[in-house]
PDB file of N, CA, C and O in Angstrom:
ATOM      1  N   MET G 125      59.913   6.365 -21.483  1.00 76.00           N
ATOM      2  CA  MET G 125      59.098   6.166 -20.243  1.00 76.00           C
ATOM      3  C   MET G 125      59.628   5.157 -19.414  1.00 76.00           C
ATOM      4  O   MET G 125      59.633   5.273 -18.149  1.00 76.00           O
ATOM      5  N   GLU G 126      60.192   3.962 -19.947  1.00 78.00           N
ATOM      6  CA  GLU G 126      60.799   2.983 -19.000  1.00 78.00           C
ATOM      7  C   GLU G 126      61.878   3.482 -18.109  1.00 78.00           C
ATOM      8  O   GLU G 126      61.980   3.147 -16.990  1.00 78.00           O
ATOM      9  N   ALA G 127      62.641   4.404 -18.699  1.00 82.00           N
ATOM     10  CA  ALA G 127      63.709   5.052 -17.824  1.00 82.00           C
ATOM     11  C   ALA G 127      63.216   5.734 -16.750  1.00 82.00           C
ATOM     12  O   ALA G 127      63.755   5.827 -15.738  1.00 82.00           O
ATOM     13  N   ASN G 128      62.183   6.531 -17.040  1.00 84.00           N
ATOM     14  CA  ASN G 128      61.560   7.508 -15.925  1.00 84.00           C
ATOM     15  C   ASN G 128      60.976   6.390 -14.834  1.00 84.00           C
ATOM     16  O   ASN G 128      61.168   6.767 -13.616  1.00 84.00           O
ATOM     17  N   VAL G 129      60.307   5.391 -15.179  1.00 85.00           N
ATOM     18  CA  VAL G 129      59.678   4.491 -14.301  1.00 85.00           C
ATOM     19  C   VAL G 129      60.770   3.803 -13.501  1.00 85.00           C
ATOM     20  O   VAL G 129      60.734   3.625 -12.256  1.00 85.00           O
ATOM     21  N   ALA G 130      61.836   3.361 -14.148  1.00 84.00           N
ATOM     22  CA  ALA G 130      63.046   2.799 -13.543  1.00 84.00           C
ATOM     23  C   ALA G 130      63.677   3.712 -12.519  1.00 84.00           C
ATOM     24  O   ALA G 130      63.977   3.256 -11.373  1.00 84.00           O
ATOM     25  N   TYR G 131      63.845   4.947 -12.842  1.00 85.00           N
ATOM     26  CA  TYR G 131      64.252   6.033 -11.817  1.00 85.00           C
ATOM     27  C   TYR G 131      63.322   6.146 -10.621  1.00 85.00           C
ATOM     28  O   TYR G 131      63.727   6.152  -9.576  1.00 85.00           O
ATOM     29  N   TYR G 132      61.955   6.149 -11.013  1.00 85.00           N
ATOM     30  CA  TYR G 132      60.995   6.204  -9.830  1.00 85.00           C
ATOM     31  C   TYR G 132      61.154   5.035  -8.927  1.00 85.00           C
ATOM     32  O   TYR G 132      61.125   5.026  -7.720  1.00 85.00           O
ATOM     33  N   CYS G 133      61.268   3.822  -9.574  1.00 84.00           N
ATOM     34  CA  CYS G 133      61.519   2.597  -8.733  1.00 84.00           C
ATOM     35  C   CYS G 133      62.695   2.679  -7.904  1.00 84.00           C
ATOM     36  O   CYS G 133      62.634   2.217  -6.830  1.00 84.00           O
ATOM     37  N   LEU G 134      63.867   3.247  -8.333  1.00 87.00           N
ATOM     38  CA  LEU G 134      65.027   3.368  -7.580  1.00 87.00           C
ATOM     39  C   LEU G 134      64.807   4.356  -6.436  1.00 87.00           C
ATOM     40  O   LEU G 134      65.071   4.004  -5.259  1.00 87.00           O
ATOM     41  N   HIS G 135      64.177   5.421  -6.571  1.00 87.00           N
ATOM     42  CA  HIS G 135      64.180   6.496  -5.545  1.00 87.00           C
ATOM     43  C   HIS G 135      62.943   6.330  -4.606  1.00 87.00           C
ATOM     44  O   HIS G 135      63.017   6.666  -3.418  1.00 87.00           O
ATOM     45  N   LYS G 136      61.841   5.872  -5.136  1.00 86.00           N
ATOM     46  CA  LYS G 136      60.642   5.815  -4.263  1.00 86.00           C
ATOM     47  C   LYS G 136      60.265   4.353  -3.833  1.00 86.00           C
ATOM     48  O   LYS G 136      59.754   4.258  -2.763  1.00 86.00           O
ATOM     49  N   LEU G 137      60.688   3.375  -4.630  1.00 85.00           N
ATOM     50  CA  LEU G 137      60.393   1.959  -4.277  1.00 85.00           C
ATOM     51  C   LEU G 137      61.582   1.317  -3.708  1.00 85.00           C
ATOM     52  O   LEU G 137      61.499   0.128  -3.361  1.00 85.00           O
ATOM     53  N   HIS G 138      62.639   1.849  -3.806  1.00 89.00           N
ATOM     54  CA  HIS G 138      64.054   1.452  -3.399  1.00 89.00           C
ATOM     55  C   HIS G 138      64.364  -0.053  -4.065  1.00 89.00           C
ATOM     56  O   HIS G 138      64.864  -1.024  -3.503  1.00 89.00           O
ATOM     57  N   LYS G 139      64.079  -0.062  -5.429  1.00 88.00           N
ATOM     58  CA  LYS G 139      64.302  -1.197  -6.198  1.00 88.00           C
ATOM     59  C   LYS G 139      65.266  -0.825  -7.225  1.00 88.00           C
ATOM     60  O   LYS G 139      65.186   0.377  -7.763  1.00 88.00           O
ATOM     61  N   TRP G 140      66.234  -1.584  -7.613  1.00 89.00           N
ATOM     62  CA  TRP G 140      67.295  -1.127  -8.672  1.00 89.00           C
ATOM     63  C   TRP G 140      66.508  -1.239  -9.971  1.00 89.00           C
ATOM     64  O   TRP G 140      65.658  -2.008 -10.258  1.00 89.00           O
ATOM     65  N   PRO G 141      66.989  -0.301 -10.926  1.00 88.00           N
ATOM     66  CA  PRO G 141      66.365  -0.269 -12.202  1.00 88.00           C
ATOM     67  C   PRO G 141      66.355  -1.532 -12.936  1.00 88.00           C
ATOM     68  O   PRO G 141      65.466  -1.849 -13.656  1.00 88.00           O
ATOM     69  N   HIS G 142      67.415  -2.284 -12.783  1.00 89.00           N
ATOM     70  CA  HIS G 142      67.472  -3.520 -13.589  1.00 89.00           C
ATOM     71  C   HIS G 142      66.513  -4.566 -13.075  1.00 89.00           C
ATOM     72  O   HIS G 142      65.979  -5.459 -13.899  1.00 89.00           O
ATOM     73  N   GLU G 143      65.918  -4.428 -11.803  1.00 91.00           N
ATOM     74  CA  GLU G 143      64.852  -5.284 -11.277  1.00 91.00           C
ATOM     75  C   GLU G 143      63.596  -4.980 -12.087  1.00 91.00           C
ATOM     76  O   GLU G 143      62.941  -5.928 -12.482  1.00 91.00           O
ATOM     77  N   PHE G 144      63.440  -3.735 -12.304  1.00 88.00           N
ATOM     78  CA  PHE G 144      62.260  -3.381 -13.032  1.00 88.00           C
ATOM     79  C   PHE G 144      62.378  -3.733 -14.521  1.00 88.00           C
ATOM     80  O   PHE G 144      61.459  -4.359 -15.111  1.00 88.00           O
ATOM     81  N   LEU G 145      63.547  -3.523 -15.174  1.00 88.00           N
ATOM     82  CA  LEU G 145      63.783  -3.874 -16.553  1.00 88.00           C
ATOM     83  C   LEU G 145      63.794  -5.325 -16.779  1.00 88.00           C
ATOM     84  O   LEU G 145      63.480  -5.721 -17.912  1.00 88.00           O
ATOM     85  N   GLU G 146      64.048  -6.160 -15.809  1.00 92.00           N
ATOM     86  CA  GLU G 146      63.970  -7.621 -16.071  1.00 92.00           C
ATOM     87  C   GLU G 146      62.614  -8.201 -15.942  1.00 92.00           C
ATOM     88  O   GLU G 146      62.407  -9.406 -16.100  1.00 92.00           O
ATOM     89  N   LEU G 147      61.652  -7.482 -15.474  1.00 92.00           N
ATOM     90  CA  LEU G 147      60.215  -7.975 -15.401  1.00 92.00           C
ATOM     91  C   LEU G 147      59.716  -8.255 -16.826  1.00 92.00           C
ATOM     92  O   LEU G 147      60.207  -7.641 -17.719  1.00 92.00           O
ATOM     93  N   ASP G 148      58.775  -9.186 -16.906  1.00 95.00           N
ATOM     94  CA  ASP G 148      58.166  -9.384 -18.284  1.00 95.00           C
ATOM     95  C   ASP G 148      57.336  -8.174 -18.623  1.00 95.00           C
ATOM     96  O   ASP G 148      57.007  -7.350 -17.768  1.00 95.00           O
ATOM     97  N   ILE G 149      56.942  -8.102 -19.861  1.00 95.00           N
ATOM     98  CA  ILE G 149      56.329  -6.942 -20.462  1.00 95.00           C
ATOM     99  C   ILE G 149      55.123  -6.575 -19.650  1.00 95.00           C
ATOM    100  O   ILE G 149      54.679  -5.489 -19.427  1.00 95.00           O
ATOM    101  N   ASP G 150      54.270  -7.695 -19.310  1.00 97.00           N
ATOM    102  CA  ASP G 150      52.954  -7.392 -18.553  1.00 97.00           C
ATOM    103  C   ASP G 150      53.175  -6.908 -17.261  1.00 97.00           C
ATOM    104  O   ASP G 150      52.545  -5.894 -16.741  1.00 97.00           O
ATOM    105  N   GLU G 151      54.314  -7.266 -16.542  1.00 94.00           N
ATOM    106  CA  GLU G 151      54.641  -6.845 -15.200  1.00 94.00           C
ATOM    107  C   GLU G 151      54.981  -5.291 -15.201  1.00 94.00           C
ATOM    108  O   GLU G 151      54.867  -4.561 -14.448  1.00 94.00           O
ATOM    109  N   GLN G 152      55.858  -5.031 -16.255  1.00 93.00           N
ATOM    110  CA  GLN G 152      56.397  -3.612 -16.494  1.00 93.00           C
ATOM    111  C   GLN G 152      55.210  -2.743 -16.834  1.00 93.00           C
ATOM    112  O   GLN G 152      55.161  -1.643 -16.223  1.00 93.00           O
ATOM    113  N   ALA G 153      54.246  -3.228 -17.556  1.00 94.00           N
ATOM    114  CA  ALA G 153      53.008  -2.336 -17.923  1.00 94.00           C
ATOM    115  C   ALA G 153      52.178  -2.098 -16.626  1.00 94.00           C
ATOM    116  O   ALA G 153      51.872  -0.968 -16.443  1.00 94.00           O
ATOM    117  N   PHE G 154      52.176  -3.061 -15.757  1.00 94.00           N
ATOM    118  CA  PHE G 154      51.451  -2.866 -14.522  1.00 94.00           C
ATOM    119  C   PHE G 154      52.159  -1.880 -13.695  1.00 94.00           C
ATOM    120  O   PHE G 154      51.482  -0.978 -13.054  1.00 94.00           O
ATOM    121  N   VAL G 155      53.356  -2.052 -13.435  1.00 92.00           N
ATOM    122  CA  VAL G 155      54.229  -1.085 -12.711  1.00 92.00           C
ATOM    123  C   VAL G 155      54.117   0.393 -13.258  1.00 92.00           C
ATOM    124  O   VAL G 155      53.809   1.388 -12.539  1.00 92.00           O
ATOM    125  N   MET G 156      54.194   0.517 -14.570  1.00 92.00           N
ATOM    126  CA  MET G 156      53.948   1.895 -15.167  1.00 92.00           C
ATOM    127  C   MET G 156      52.723   2.403 -15.002  1.00 92.00           C
ATOM    128  O   MET G 156      52.553   3.593 -14.650  1.00 92.00           O
ATOM    129  N   ALA G 157      51.619   1.601 -15.136  1.00 94.00           N
ATOM    130  CA  ALA G 157      50.295   2.133 -14.843  1.00 94.00           C
ATOM    131  C   ALA G 157      50.149   2.545 -13.279  1.00 94.00           C
ATOM    132  O   ALA G 157      49.506   3.627 -12.940  1.00 94.00           O
ATOM    133  N   ALA G 158      50.657   1.731 -12.482  1.00 93.00           N
ATOM    134  CA  ALA G 158      50.461   2.101 -11.116  1.00 93.00           C
ATOM    135  C   ALA G 158      51.336   3.228 -10.646  1.00 93.00           C
ATOM    136  O   ALA G 158      50.800   4.159  -9.996  1.00 93.00           O
ATOM    137  N   VAL G 159      52.398   3.581 -11.257  1.00 90.00           N
ATOM    138  CA  VAL G 159      53.179   4.706 -10.975  1.00 90.00           C
ATOM    139  C   VAL G 159      52.534   5.978 -11.538  1.00 90.00           C
ATOM    140  O   VAL G 159      52.425   6.953 -10.973  1.00 90.00           O
ATOM    141  N   GLU G 160      51.984   5.759 -12.803  1.00 91.00           N
ATOM    142  CA  GLU G 160      51.321   6.900 -13.367  1.00 91.00           C
ATOM    143  C   GLU G 160      49.996   7.258 -12.631  1.00 91.00           C
ATOM    144  O   GLU G 160      49.718   8.392 -12.405  1.00 91.00           O
ATOM    145  N   MET G 161      49.286   6.274 -12.110  1.00 94.00           N
ATOM    146  CA  MET G 161      48.178   6.505 -11.095  1.00 94.00           C
ATOM    147  C   MET G 161      48.701   7.335  -9.871  1.00 94.00           C
ATOM    148  O   MET G 161      47.906   8.159  -9.501  1.00 94.00           O
ATOM    149  N   LYS G 162      49.745   6.825  -9.318  1.00 91.00           N
ATOM    150  CA  LYS G 162      50.152   7.318  -8.054  1.00 91.00           C
ATOM    151  C   LYS G 162      50.623   8.926  -8.358  1.00 91.00           C
ATOM    152  O   LYS G 162      50.231   9.806  -7.573  1.00 91.00           O
ATOM    153  N   LEU G 163      51.312   9.068  -9.441  1.00 89.00           N
ATOM    154  CA  LEU G 163      51.710  10.559  -9.744  1.00 89.00           C
ATOM    155  C   LEU G 163      50.542  11.387  -9.951  1.00 89.00           C
ATOM    156  O   LEU G 163      50.503  12.551  -9.475  1.00 89.00           O
ATOM    157  N   GLU G 164      49.517  10.824 -10.612  1.00 94.00           N
ATOM    158  CA  GLU G 164      48.318  11.615 -10.804  1.00 94.00           C
ATOM    159  C   GLU G 164      47.585  11.937  -9.601  1.00 94.00           C
ATOM    160  O   GLU G 164      47.115  13.079  -9.307  1.00 94.00           O
ATOM    161  N   ARG G 165      47.442  10.921  -8.648  1.00 95.00           N
ATOM    162  CA  ARG G 165      46.765  11.157  -7.414  1.00 95.00           C
ATOM    163  C   ARG G 165      47.564  12.307  -6.557  1.00 95.00           C
ATOM    164  O   ARG G 165      46.990  13.168  -5.912  1.00 95.00           O
ATOM    165  N   ASP G 166      48.969  12.245  -6.574  1.00 93.00           N
ATOM    166  CA  ASP G 166      49.809  13.142  -5.875  1.00 93.00           C
ATOM    167  C   ASP G 166      49.521  14.501  -6.441  1.00 93.00           C
ATOM    168  O   ASP G 166      49.533  15.547  -5.660  1.00 93.00           O
ATOM    169  N   LYS G 167      49.561  14.668  -7.814  1.00 94.00           N
ATOM    170  CA  LYS G 167      49.260  15.922  -8.444  1.00 94.00           C
ATOM    171  C   LYS G 167      47.952  16.553  -8.008  1.00 94.00           C
ATOM    172  O   LYS G 167      47.855  17.729  -7.541  1.00 94.00           O
ATOM    173  N   LYS G 168      46.850  15.708  -7.964  1.00 95.00           N
ATOM    174  CA  LYS G 168      45.546  16.195  -7.547  1.00 95.00           C
ATOM    175  C   LYS G 168      45.564  16.589  -6.059  1.00 95.00           C
ATOM    176  O   LYS G 168      44.889  17.556  -5.728  1.00 95.00           O
ATOM    177  N   GLU G 169      46.307  15.856  -5.181  1.00 95.00           N
ATOM    178  CA  GLU G 169      46.271  16.210  -3.760  1.00 95.00           C
ATOM    179  C   GLU G 169      46.991  17.445  -3.616  1.00 95.00           C
ATOM    180  O   GLU G 169      46.634  18.343  -2.784  1.00 95.00           O
ATOM    181  N   ALA G 170      48.140  17.712  -4.443  1.00 94.00           N
ATOM    182  CA  ALA G 170      48.830  18.908  -4.183  1.00 94.00           C
ATOM    183  C   ALA G 170      48.045  20.176  -4.658  1.00 94.00           C
ATOM    184  O   ALA G 170      48.000  21.101  -4.120  1.00 94.00           O
ATOM    185  N   GLN G 171      47.215  19.980  -5.755  1.00 94.00           N
ATOM    186  CA  GLN G 171      46.388  21.077  -6.254  1.00 94.00           C
ATOM    187  C   GLN G 171      45.181  21.362  -5.181  1.00 94.00           C
ATOM    188  O   GLN G 171      44.964  22.447  -4.822  1.00 94.00           O
ATOM    189  N   ARG G 172      44.717  20.111  -4.466  1.00 92.00           N
ATOM    190  CA  ARG G 172      43.791  20.407  -3.433  1.00 92.00           C
ATOM    191  C   ARG G 172      44.178  21.228  -2.357  1.00 92.00           C
ATOM    192  O   ARG G 172      43.655  22.134  -1.853  1.00 92.00           O
ATOM    193  N   LEU G 173      45.394  20.811  -1.813  1.00 92.00           N
ATOM    194  CA  LEU G 173      46.110  21.546  -0.700  1.00 92.00           C
ATOM    195  C   LEU G 173      46.499  22.959  -1.158  1.00 92.00           C
ATOM    196  O   LEU G 173      46.137  23.819  -0.307  1.00 92.00           O
ATOM    197  N   LYS G 174      46.854  23.172  -2.345  1.00 90.00           N
ATOM    198  CA  LYS G 174      47.201  24.640  -2.743  1.00 90.00           C
ATOM    199  C   LYS G 174      45.954  25.436  -2.745  1.00 90.00           C
ATOM    200  O   LYS G 174      45.942  26.558  -2.235  1.00 90.00           O
ATOM    201  N   LYS G 175      44.756  24.915  -3.197  1.00 89.00           N
ATOM    202  CA  LYS G 175      43.446  25.636  -3.178  1.00 89.00           C
ATOM    203  C   LYS G 175      43.068  25.811  -1.854  1.00 89.00           C
ATOM    204  O   LYS G 175      42.462  26.972  -1.467  1.00 89.00           O
ATOM    205  N   GLY G 176      43.279  24.903  -0.944  1.00 84.00           N
ATOM    206  CA  GLY G 176      42.890  25.064   0.490  1.00 84.00           C
ATOM    207  C   GLY G 176      43.688  26.327   1.241  1.00 84.00           C
ATOM    208  O   GLY G 176      43.180  26.873   2.083  1.00 84.00           O
ATOM    209  N   LYS G 177      44.834  26.491   0.864  1.00 78.00           N
ATOM    210  CA  LYS G 177      45.727  27.375   1.464  1.00 78.00           C
ATOM    211  C   LYS G 177      45.215  28.983   1.028  1.00 78.00           C
ATOM    212  O   LYS G 177      45.418  29.762   1.744  1.00 78.00           O
ATOM    213  N   LYS G 178      44.648  28.939  -0.111  1.00 68.00           N
ATOM    214  CA  LYS G 178      44.202  30.287  -0.619  1.00 68.00           C
ATOM    215  C   LYS G 178      43.017  30.776   0.084  1.00 68.00           C
ATOM    216  O   LYS G 178      42.920  31.945   0.127  1.00 68.00           O
ATOM    217  N   ARG G 179      42.329  29.879   0.670  1.00 59.00           N
ATOM    218  CA  ARG G 179      40.980  30.339   1.373  1.00 59.00           C
ATOM    219  C   ARG G 179      41.330  30.927   2.601  1.00 59.00           C
ATOM    220  O   ARG G 179      42.113  30.852   3.477  1.00 59.00           O
TER     221      ARG G 179
END
């Protein structure tokens, strides 16, 4: 999971993976939760848009 979030940080947040990995455990947990929430929202939005196109 950490590697996936570090990858996300690099490509979406323009932060080097080592910057994420050097955070303390609480900060890493916060970033992981925030990224997970963002991905879930994006997924729901994509589903909503897809349903809208069918109508």
